[in-house]
Short mmCIF file of C-alpha atoms in Angstrom, two decimals:
data_model
loop_
_atom_site.label_atom_id
_atom_site.label_comp_id
_atom_site.label_asym_id
_atom_site.label_seq_id
_atom_site.Cartn_x
_atom_site.Cartn_y
_atom_site.Cartn_z
CA MET F 39 131.55 310.00 163.72
CA PHE F 40 129.01 308.94 166.35
CA ASP F 41 125.89 309.71 164.32
CA PHE F 42 124.49 306.27 165.10
CA LEU F 43 124.13 307.33 168.76
CA LEU F 44 122.15 310.46 167.92
CA THR F 45 118.48 310.98 167.27
CA ASP F 46 117.35 312.55 164.01
CA SER F 47 116.75 315.87 165.76
CA GLN F 48 120.26 315.78 167.26
CA LYS F 49 121.74 315.08 163.83
CA ASP F 50 119.76 318.01 162.41
CA LEU F 51 121.07 320.24 165.21
CA GLN F 52 124.67 319.25 164.46
CA THR F 53 124.07 320.00 160.79
CA GLU F 54 122.65 323.39 161.76
CA ALA F 55 125.75 324.16 163.84
CA SER F 56 128.06 322.92 161.09
CA ARG F 57 126.31 325.17 158.58
CA PHE F 58 126.68 328.15 160.93
CA VAL F 59 130.41 327.47 161.27
CA LYS F 60 130.80 327.17 157.51
CA VAL F 61 128.71 330.15 156.45
CA LYS F 62 128.64 332.64 159.33
CA VAL F 63 132.24 332.59 160.57
CA PRO F 64 134.62 334.21 158.08
CA LYS F 65 138.20 333.04 157.80
CA GLN F 66 139.34 336.63 158.31
CA LEU F 67 137.80 336.73 161.78
CA ILE F 68 139.90 333.75 162.88
CA LEU F 69 143.04 335.29 161.39
CA ASP F 70 142.37 338.71 162.90
CA MET F 71 141.72 337.25 166.35
CA ASP F 72 144.94 335.24 166.22
CA ALA F 73 146.80 338.38 165.11
CA GLU F 74 145.09 340.28 167.95
CA LYS F 75 143.56 342.76 165.54
CA VAL F 76 140.24 341.70 167.06
CA ILE F 77 140.19 341.42 170.84
CA TYR F 78 136.50 340.58 171.24
CA PRO F 79 134.30 339.34 168.36
CA VAL F 80 130.98 341.04 169.13
CA ASP F 81 129.39 340.24 165.77
CA TYR F 82 130.13 336.53 166.19
CA ILE F 83 128.24 336.36 169.48
CA LYS F 84 125.40 338.44 168.08
CA SER F 85 125.07 336.07 165.14
CA LEU F 86 124.98 333.05 167.47
CA GLY F 87 122.17 334.71 169.40
CA GLU F 88 120.27 335.50 166.23
CA ALA F 89 120.64 331.87 165.17
CA ASN F 90 119.26 330.74 168.57
CA LEU F 91 122.36 328.61 169.15
CA LEU F 92 123.30 329.99 172.58
CA GLY F 93 122.37 328.24 175.82
CA LEU F 94 120.57 325.38 174.12
CA ARG F 95 119.91 323.60 177.43
CA PHE F 96 117.94 326.41 179.00
CA ALA F 97 114.17 326.73 178.97
CA ARG F 98 112.49 328.25 175.94
CA GLU F 99 110.96 330.96 178.08
CA TYR F 100 114.47 332.34 178.65
CA GLY F 101 115.62 332.00 175.05
CA GLY F 102 117.06 328.49 175.04
CA ARG F 103 115.65 325.44 173.30
CA GLY F 104 115.03 323.22 176.32
CA LEU F 105 117.51 320.64 175.05
CA SER F 106 119.96 318.27 176.75
CA TRP F 107 123.68 318.10 177.42
CA VAL F 108 123.99 315.53 174.64
CA ASP F 109 122.51 318.09 172.23
CA GLU F 110 124.84 320.84 173.39
CA ILE F 111 127.94 318.61 173.23
CA GLY F 112 127.16 317.77 169.62
CA VAL F 113 126.96 321.45 168.73
CA LEU F 114 130.09 322.33 170.70
CA GLU F 115 132.19 319.82 168.79
CA GLU F 116 131.20 321.61 165.58
CA ILE F 117 132.02 325.02 167.08
CA GLY F 118 135.28 323.61 168.44
CA ILE F 119 136.85 323.26 165.01
CA LEU F 120 137.16 327.07 165.00
CA GLY F 121 139.64 326.99 167.89
CA THR F 122 139.60 327.64 171.60
CA SER F 123 138.62 331.32 171.67
CA LEU F 124 135.47 331.05 169.59
CA ALA F 125 134.46 327.81 171.30
CA CYS F 126 134.94 329.38 174.72
CA LEU F 127 133.00 332.52 173.86
CA TYR F 128 130.21 330.29 172.57
CA SER F 129 130.29 328.42 175.91
CA LEU F 130 130.23 331.40 178.27
CA PRO F 131 126.44 331.93 178.06
CA SER F 132 126.07 328.26 178.93
CA ILE F 133 128.56 328.46 181.80
CA VAL F 134 127.37 331.68 183.43
CA GLY F 135 123.82 330.83 182.40
CA GLU F 136 124.06 327.68 184.51
CA ALA F 137 124.58 329.76 187.65
CA ILE F 138 121.75 332.13 186.80
CA SER F 139 119.38 329.34 185.76
CA CYS F 140 120.05 327.14 188.81
CA PHE F 141 120.62 329.75 191.51
CA GLY F 142 119.32 333.09 190.23
CA SER F 143 116.01 334.75 190.94
CA GLU F 144 113.40 335.23 188.24
CA ASP F 145 114.48 338.87 188.12
CA LEU F 146 118.08 337.89 187.36
CA LYS F 147 116.93 335.47 184.69
CA GLN F 148 114.91 338.15 182.96
CA ARG F 149 117.55 340.88 183.29
CA TYR F 150 120.61 338.80 182.36
CA LEU F 151 119.90 335.30 181.06
CA VAL F 152 117.34 336.29 178.44
CA PRO F 153 119.39 339.03 176.71
CA THR F 154 122.56 336.91 177.00
CA LEU F 155 120.96 334.06 175.06
CA GLN F 156 119.72 336.59 172.53
CA GLY F 157 123.31 337.70 171.94
CA LYS F 158 122.53 341.18 173.23
CA LEU F 159 124.47 341.05 176.52
CA TYR F 160 127.98 339.61 176.88
CA THR F 161 129.21 337.80 179.94
CA ALA F 162 132.33 336.38 181.59
CA GLU F 163 133.10 334.29 184.67
CA ALA F 164 135.52 335.92 187.12
CA LEU F 165 136.94 333.10 189.21
CA THR F 166 140.76 332.87 189.17
CA GLU F 167 142.83 335.26 191.30
CA PRO F 168 146.51 336.23 191.10
CA ARG F 169 147.25 334.48 194.41
CA GLY F 170 145.06 331.48 193.74
CA GLY F 171 144.64 329.41 190.60
CA SER F 172 143.46 325.93 191.58
CA ASP F 173 142.98 327.12 195.18
CA PHE F 174 139.47 328.47 194.67
CA PHE F 175 138.68 328.67 198.38
CA GLY F 176 141.75 330.80 198.97
CA ALA F 177 140.09 333.73 197.20
CA THR F 178 140.91 337.15 198.64
CA THR F 179 138.29 339.18 196.77
CA VAL F 180 135.78 340.35 199.38
CA ALA F 181 132.21 341.62 199.36
CA ILE F 182 131.13 343.31 202.59
CA ARG F 183 127.49 343.97 203.46
CA ASP F 184 126.48 347.62 203.47
CA GLY F 185 122.77 347.89 204.16
CA ASP F 186 120.95 346.20 201.30
CA ASP F 187 124.07 346.21 199.14
CA TYR F 188 127.54 344.66 199.09
CA ILE F 189 130.80 346.52 198.51
CA LEU F 190 133.15 344.46 196.32
CA ASN F 191 136.94 344.81 196.33
CA GLY F 192 139.58 342.60 194.78
CA GLN F 193 140.72 341.33 191.44
CA LYS F 194 140.42 338.36 189.13
CA ARG F 195 142.65 337.36 186.26
CA PHE F 196 142.65 335.11 183.19
CA VAL F 197 139.01 336.11 182.68
CA VAL F 198 138.11 335.06 179.14
CA GLY F 199 135.71 337.55 177.60
CA ALA F 200 136.61 340.29 180.08
CA GLU F 201 137.29 342.87 177.40
CA GLY F 202 133.78 342.71 175.96
CA ALA F 203 131.69 341.58 178.92
CA ASP F 204 128.71 343.66 180.01
CA TYR F 205 128.58 341.78 183.29
CA PHE F 206 130.57 339.25 185.28
CA MET F 207 129.78 336.32 187.49
CA VAL F 208 132.06 336.91 190.47
CA TYR F 209 132.95 334.79 193.49
CA ALA F 210 133.87 336.74 196.61
CA ASN F 211 134.45 336.14 200.32
CA THR F 212 131.51 337.50 202.30
CA ASN F 213 132.65 336.24 205.69
CA PRO F 214 136.41 336.81 206.00
CA GLU F 215 136.47 335.54 209.59
CA GLY F 216 134.69 332.29 208.81
CA LYS F 217 135.74 328.95 207.34
CA SER F 218 136.69 329.32 203.68
CA ARG F 219 134.15 326.79 202.38
CA GLU F 220 131.38 328.54 204.29
CA SER F 221 132.34 332.09 203.40
CA MET F 222 132.08 332.37 199.61
CA SER F 223 129.22 334.03 197.76
CA ALA F 224 128.54 334.52 194.06
CA PHE F 225 127.23 337.67 192.41
CA ILE F 226 126.24 339.11 189.09
CA VAL F 227 128.30 342.29 188.74
CA ASP F 228 127.59 344.86 186.06
CA ARG F 229 130.45 346.49 184.24
CA GLY F 230 130.24 350.00 185.59
CA PRO F 231 131.80 352.34 188.14
CA GLY F 232 134.66 350.67 189.98
CA VAL F 233 135.01 347.81 187.49
CA GLU F 234 138.16 347.99 185.42
CA VAL F 235 139.62 345.55 182.90
CA GLY F 236 143.18 346.23 183.93
CA HIS F 237 145.14 344.16 181.44
CA VAL F 238 144.47 342.18 178.30
CA TYR F 239 147.04 339.40 178.21
CA GLY F 240 149.42 338.50 175.43
CA LEU F 241 148.68 334.82 175.01
CA MET F 242 150.54 331.98 173.31
CA GLY F 243 147.26 330.96 171.68
CA THR F 244 143.52 331.29 172.33
CA ARG F 245 143.72 334.89 171.22
CA GLY F 246 140.98 337.37 170.45
CA GLY F 247 138.72 336.29 173.29
CA GLY F 248 139.34 339.39 175.36
CA ALA F 249 141.10 337.62 178.23
CA GLY F 250 142.04 340.05 180.97
CA ARG F 251 142.45 341.00 184.59
CA VAL F 252 139.37 342.54 186.19
CA ILE F 253 139.85 344.90 189.14
CA PHE F 254 136.97 345.75 191.50
CA LYS F 255 137.29 348.91 193.58
CA ASP F 256 134.42 349.69 195.96
CA VAL F 257 131.87 348.30 193.55
CA ARG F 258 128.35 348.51 194.92
CA ILE F 259 126.32 345.38 194.21
CA PRO F 260 122.59 345.30 195.00
CA ARG F 261 121.49 342.37 197.14
CA ALA F 262 119.20 341.37 194.27
CA ASN F 263 122.31 340.37 192.30
CA LEU F 264 123.32 337.69 194.81
CA LEU F 265 123.21 334.17 193.34
CA GLY F 266 121.82 331.63 195.76
CA LYS F 267 122.46 332.23 199.45
CA GLU F 268 125.01 334.45 201.13
CA ASN F 269 128.06 332.32 202.01
CA GLY F 270 126.55 329.51 199.94
CA ALA F 271 128.71 329.65 196.79
CA THR F 272 130.37 326.30 197.47
CA GLU F 273 127.24 324.63 196.13
CA ILE F 274 127.34 326.92 193.09
CA PHE F 275 131.03 326.20 192.51
CA TYR F 276 130.45 322.44 192.47
CA GLN F 277 127.50 322.81 190.10
CA MET F 278 129.60 325.00 187.81
CA MET F 279 132.13 322.19 187.40
CA ILE F 280 129.67 320.61 184.99
CA PRO F 281 129.36 323.33 182.32
CA GLU F 282 132.96 324.50 182.70
CA ARG F 283 134.44 321.06 182.16
CA MET F 284 131.92 319.65 179.70
CA THR F 285 132.26 322.62 177.38
CA SER F 286 136.06 322.34 177.53
CA ALA F 287 135.85 318.64 176.73
CA ALA F 288 133.47 319.07 173.81
CA GLY F 289 135.44 321.95 172.29
CA ALA F 290 138.58 319.81 172.52
CA LEU F 291 136.91 317.14 170.39
CA GLY F 292 136.34 319.68 167.63
CA MET F 293 139.91 320.98 167.69
CA ALA F 294 141.37 317.47 167.62
CA ARG F 295 139.10 316.47 164.78
CA ALA F 296 140.02 319.57 162.79
CA ALA F 297 143.77 318.92 163.09
CA LEU F 298 143.37 315.24 162.25
CA GLU F 299 141.32 315.98 159.14
CA VAL F 300 143.87 318.50 157.87
CA ALA F 301 146.76 316.09 158.44
CA ALA F 302 144.96 313.06 157.01
CA ALA F 303 144.02 314.98 153.86
CA TYR F 304 147.63 316.16 153.55
CA SER F 305 148.86 312.57 153.82
CA THR F 306 146.82 311.56 150.76
CA LYS F 307 148.53 314.25 148.63
CA ARG F 308 152.09 314.56 149.89
CA LYS F 309 154.53 312.16 148.22
CA ALA F 310 157.92 310.83 149.34
CA PHE F 311 160.01 308.05 147.86
CA GLY F 312 157.46 307.63 145.10
CA HIS F 313 154.46 307.05 147.40
CA THR F 314 151.87 309.17 149.15
CA ILE F 315 152.94 309.34 152.75
CA LYS F 316 149.75 307.69 154.00
CA ASP F 317 151.19 304.47 152.57
CA PHE F 318 153.95 304.53 155.20
CA GLN F 319 153.10 302.96 158.54
CA ALA F 320 154.92 305.73 160.39
CA VAL F 321 152.20 308.04 159.12
CA SER F 322 149.14 305.80 158.83
CA PHE F 323 149.62 304.36 162.30
CA LYS F 324 149.65 307.88 163.75
CA VAL F 325 146.35 308.45 161.99
CA ALA F 326 145.03 305.18 163.41
CA ASP F 327 146.12 306.13 166.93
CA SER F 328 144.54 309.55 166.57
CA ILE F 329 141.23 308.14 165.34
CA THR F 330 141.17 305.68 168.23
CA ARG F 331 141.99 308.34 170.82
CA LEU F 332 139.40 310.70 169.39
CA ASP F 333 136.67 308.06 169.30
CA ALA F 334 137.47 307.03 172.87
CA ALA F 335 137.39 310.66 174.04
CA ARG F 336 134.13 311.29 172.21
CA ALA F 337 132.59 308.19 173.78
CA LEU F 338 133.56 309.35 177.27
CA VAL F 339 132.31 312.90 176.70
CA PHE F 340 128.97 311.73 175.33
CA ALA F 341 128.65 309.20 178.17
CA ALA F 342 129.25 311.97 180.70
CA ALA F 343 126.68 314.14 178.95
CA ARG F 344 124.13 311.33 179.02
CA ALA F 345 124.88 310.72 182.70
CA ILE F 346 124.18 314.37 183.55
CA ASP F 347 120.95 314.28 181.54
CA THR F 348 119.74 311.17 183.38
CA GLY F 349 120.57 312.59 186.80
CA VAL F 350 123.33 310.37 188.16
CA PRO F 351 124.42 311.00 191.78
CA ALA F 352 126.50 314.14 192.27
CA ALA F 353 129.70 312.29 193.21
CA GLN F 354 129.55 310.12 190.11
CA CYS F 355 128.80 313.19 188.00
CA ARG F 356 131.86 315.01 189.39
CA ARG F 357 134.05 312.05 188.51
CA LEU F 358 132.67 311.64 185.00
CA VAL F 359 132.88 315.29 184.01
CA SER F 360 136.42 315.45 185.39
CA GLU F 361 137.37 312.33 183.43
CA ALA F 362 135.81 313.78 180.29
CA LYS F 363 137.64 317.10 180.63
CA LYS F 364 140.99 315.47 181.37
CA PHE F 365 140.82 312.78 178.72
CA ALA F 366 139.39 314.93 175.93
CA THR F 367 141.88 317.77 176.42
CA ASN F 368 144.85 315.40 176.75
CA THR F 369 143.60 313.66 173.63
CA ALA F 370 143.35 316.91 171.72
CA TRP F 371 146.94 317.78 172.62
CA ALA F 372 148.17 314.34 171.49
CA VAL F 373 146.18 314.36 168.25
CA VAL F 374 147.23 317.88 167.27
CA ASN F 375 150.88 317.06 167.99
CA ASP F 376 150.67 313.94 165.83
CA ALA F 377 148.98 315.96 163.09
CA MET F 378 151.94 318.34 163.08
CA GLN F 379 154.37 315.41 163.02
CA ILE F 380 152.58 313.87 160.05
CA MET F 381 152.86 317.14 158.14
CA GLY F 382 156.48 317.72 159.05
CA GLY F 383 157.99 321.17 158.68
CA ILE F 384 155.07 322.68 156.78
CA GLY F 385 152.82 321.86 159.73
CA TYR F 386 154.93 324.14 161.88
CA THR F 387 154.18 327.11 159.63
CA ASN F 388 151.08 329.22 159.21
CA VAL F 389 150.47 327.75 155.78
CA TYR F 390 148.18 325.33 157.61
CA PRO F 391 146.09 325.94 160.77
CA VAL F 392 147.66 323.10 162.76
CA GLU F 393 150.23 325.36 164.44
CA ARG F 394 147.43 327.63 165.67
CA LEU F 395 145.45 324.63 166.93
CA LEU F 396 148.57 323.43 168.75
CA ARG F 397 148.90 326.78 170.51
CA ASP F 398 145.19 326.75 171.34
CA THR F 399 145.03 323.24 172.74
CA ARG F 400 147.86 323.81 175.20
CA LEU F 401 145.63 326.02 177.33
CA ILE F 402 142.68 323.67 177.65
CA MET F 403 144.68 321.27 179.83
CA ILE F 404 145.10 324.14 182.31
CA TRP F 405 141.85 326.08 182.48
CA THR F 406 138.57 325.15 184.23
CA GLY F 407 140.72 323.17 186.65
CA THR F 408 144.08 321.77 185.61
CA ASN F 409 144.15 318.14 184.55
CA GLU F 410 146.10 317.42 187.73
CA VAL F 411 143.12 318.75 189.70
CA MET F 412 140.94 316.46 187.59
CA ASP F 413 143.12 313.55 188.77
CA LEU F 414 142.53 314.55 192.39
CA ILE F 415 138.77 314.56 191.90
CA ILE F 416 138.70 311.32 189.89
CA GLN F 417 140.66 309.28 192.40
CA HIS F 418 138.90 310.85 195.38
CA GLU F 419 135.43 310.00 194.09
CA TYR F 420 136.55 306.53 192.99
CA TYR F 421 137.90 305.62 196.43
CA LYS F 422 134.66 306.80 198.03
CA GLU F 423 132.66 304.75 195.54
CA LEU F 424 134.90 301.70 196.05
CA LYS F 425 134.42 301.80 199.81
CA THR F 426 130.66 301.90 199.40
CA ARG F 427 130.48 299.28 196.68
CA MET F 428 132.83 296.56 197.93
CA PRO F 429 130.55 295.04 200.60
CA GLN F 430 127.81 294.52 197.99
CA TYR F 431 129.84 292.53 195.46
CA ARG F 432 131.90 289.40 195.16
CA ALA F 433 135.03 289.33 197.31
CA ILE F 434 137.41 289.18 194.34
CA GLU F 435 140.42 289.23 196.64
CA GLU F 436 139.51 285.68 197.70
CA ASP F 437 139.80 284.34 194.13
CA ALA F 438 143.43 283.30 194.56
CA LEU F 439 144.87 279.89 195.41
CA ASN F 440 146.48 281.04 198.64
CA ALA F 441 144.04 283.74 199.60
CA HIS F 442 143.59 282.00 202.94
CA LEU F 443 147.19 282.76 203.97
CA THR F 444 146.22 285.85 205.89
CA GLU F 445 149.62 285.98 207.60
CA GLU F 446 151.12 286.88 204.20
CA LYS F 447 148.85 289.88 203.81
CA VAL F 448 151.00 292.43 205.57
CA TYR F 449 149.88 296.05 205.38
CA GLU F 450 152.12 297.79 207.89
#
């Protein structure tokens, strides 16, 4: 819908992704994942690697295409029409790849990033813990130095891709006696001795992505697998907000668009009282609202992507990506719900994919930081920005007839 904002090469890339979705992803895979007959779609990830569609933003020397966030967002919207699981699995090389690309050594890039973008190694991010969801800095997983190695103990849960992952990006406390924000480190941890996927969850939606609990028992990690500096993972965590939230936002656009297109097409065929139901304002106005919401969300997501690409200040970037994630996922939920309402009872059945999309979209308002956490970040960064900006601009507060009555301005 926003083709006029894209370059010819970006349009071609979207067409390439759309063709992949149409030709390379069989309907049966989606059905089998939702039925939990498939718990990790290895062939899907392999085919993405073979098509050179993974990690588009990373340098060509590591298997990417050296493209921008705007490019990747355009592709992710196309992948997003497949549902949350396949969109998330597509995104994991971009998410974990961000940490390796920005904070990993050349050795880590060669050993992990290159084969991941080739679709030959599978990855997952192990962040959330049973005792801490949004409270990242309350993590109890620990990694204690032992010579040139670390010994990792603890557990993570809700790890999408856990079932099939060859390696994990893991946050752990490496200084239990220190301040929480100065005690976290990040590692690349191979799936091997001491690493156990303890439970694959039964999920309301977003099935088939191998989500599970990962338990680490005396896992030996070589120092070479440390990302960035010891006790320096706070910087990594803040950087990871960008790929985690931008990929969620872009995938949400695809899911919303898919549901809207199904419902709108249905409204041109279904008849009631002698008319197609699109002729009734109760239906057509829902379509109008959905189009407007979706266009607004897409505009915000693309604006955030462009901001990242142009290198806006970190605080502004945090606010924009949080806004994009919150607004796009809330929009997807609203649009999919309206799509089901337009279709009535048949939309609630598995005759159409809207009920699956509804189950899928419920999760995206929770993961990669709940939308309530997004609100905290948005307002926090705005107030900081407001305090900095106000002295430089017109004193708007004075543009009132009785602005001079300072005795009326009571604050306590």
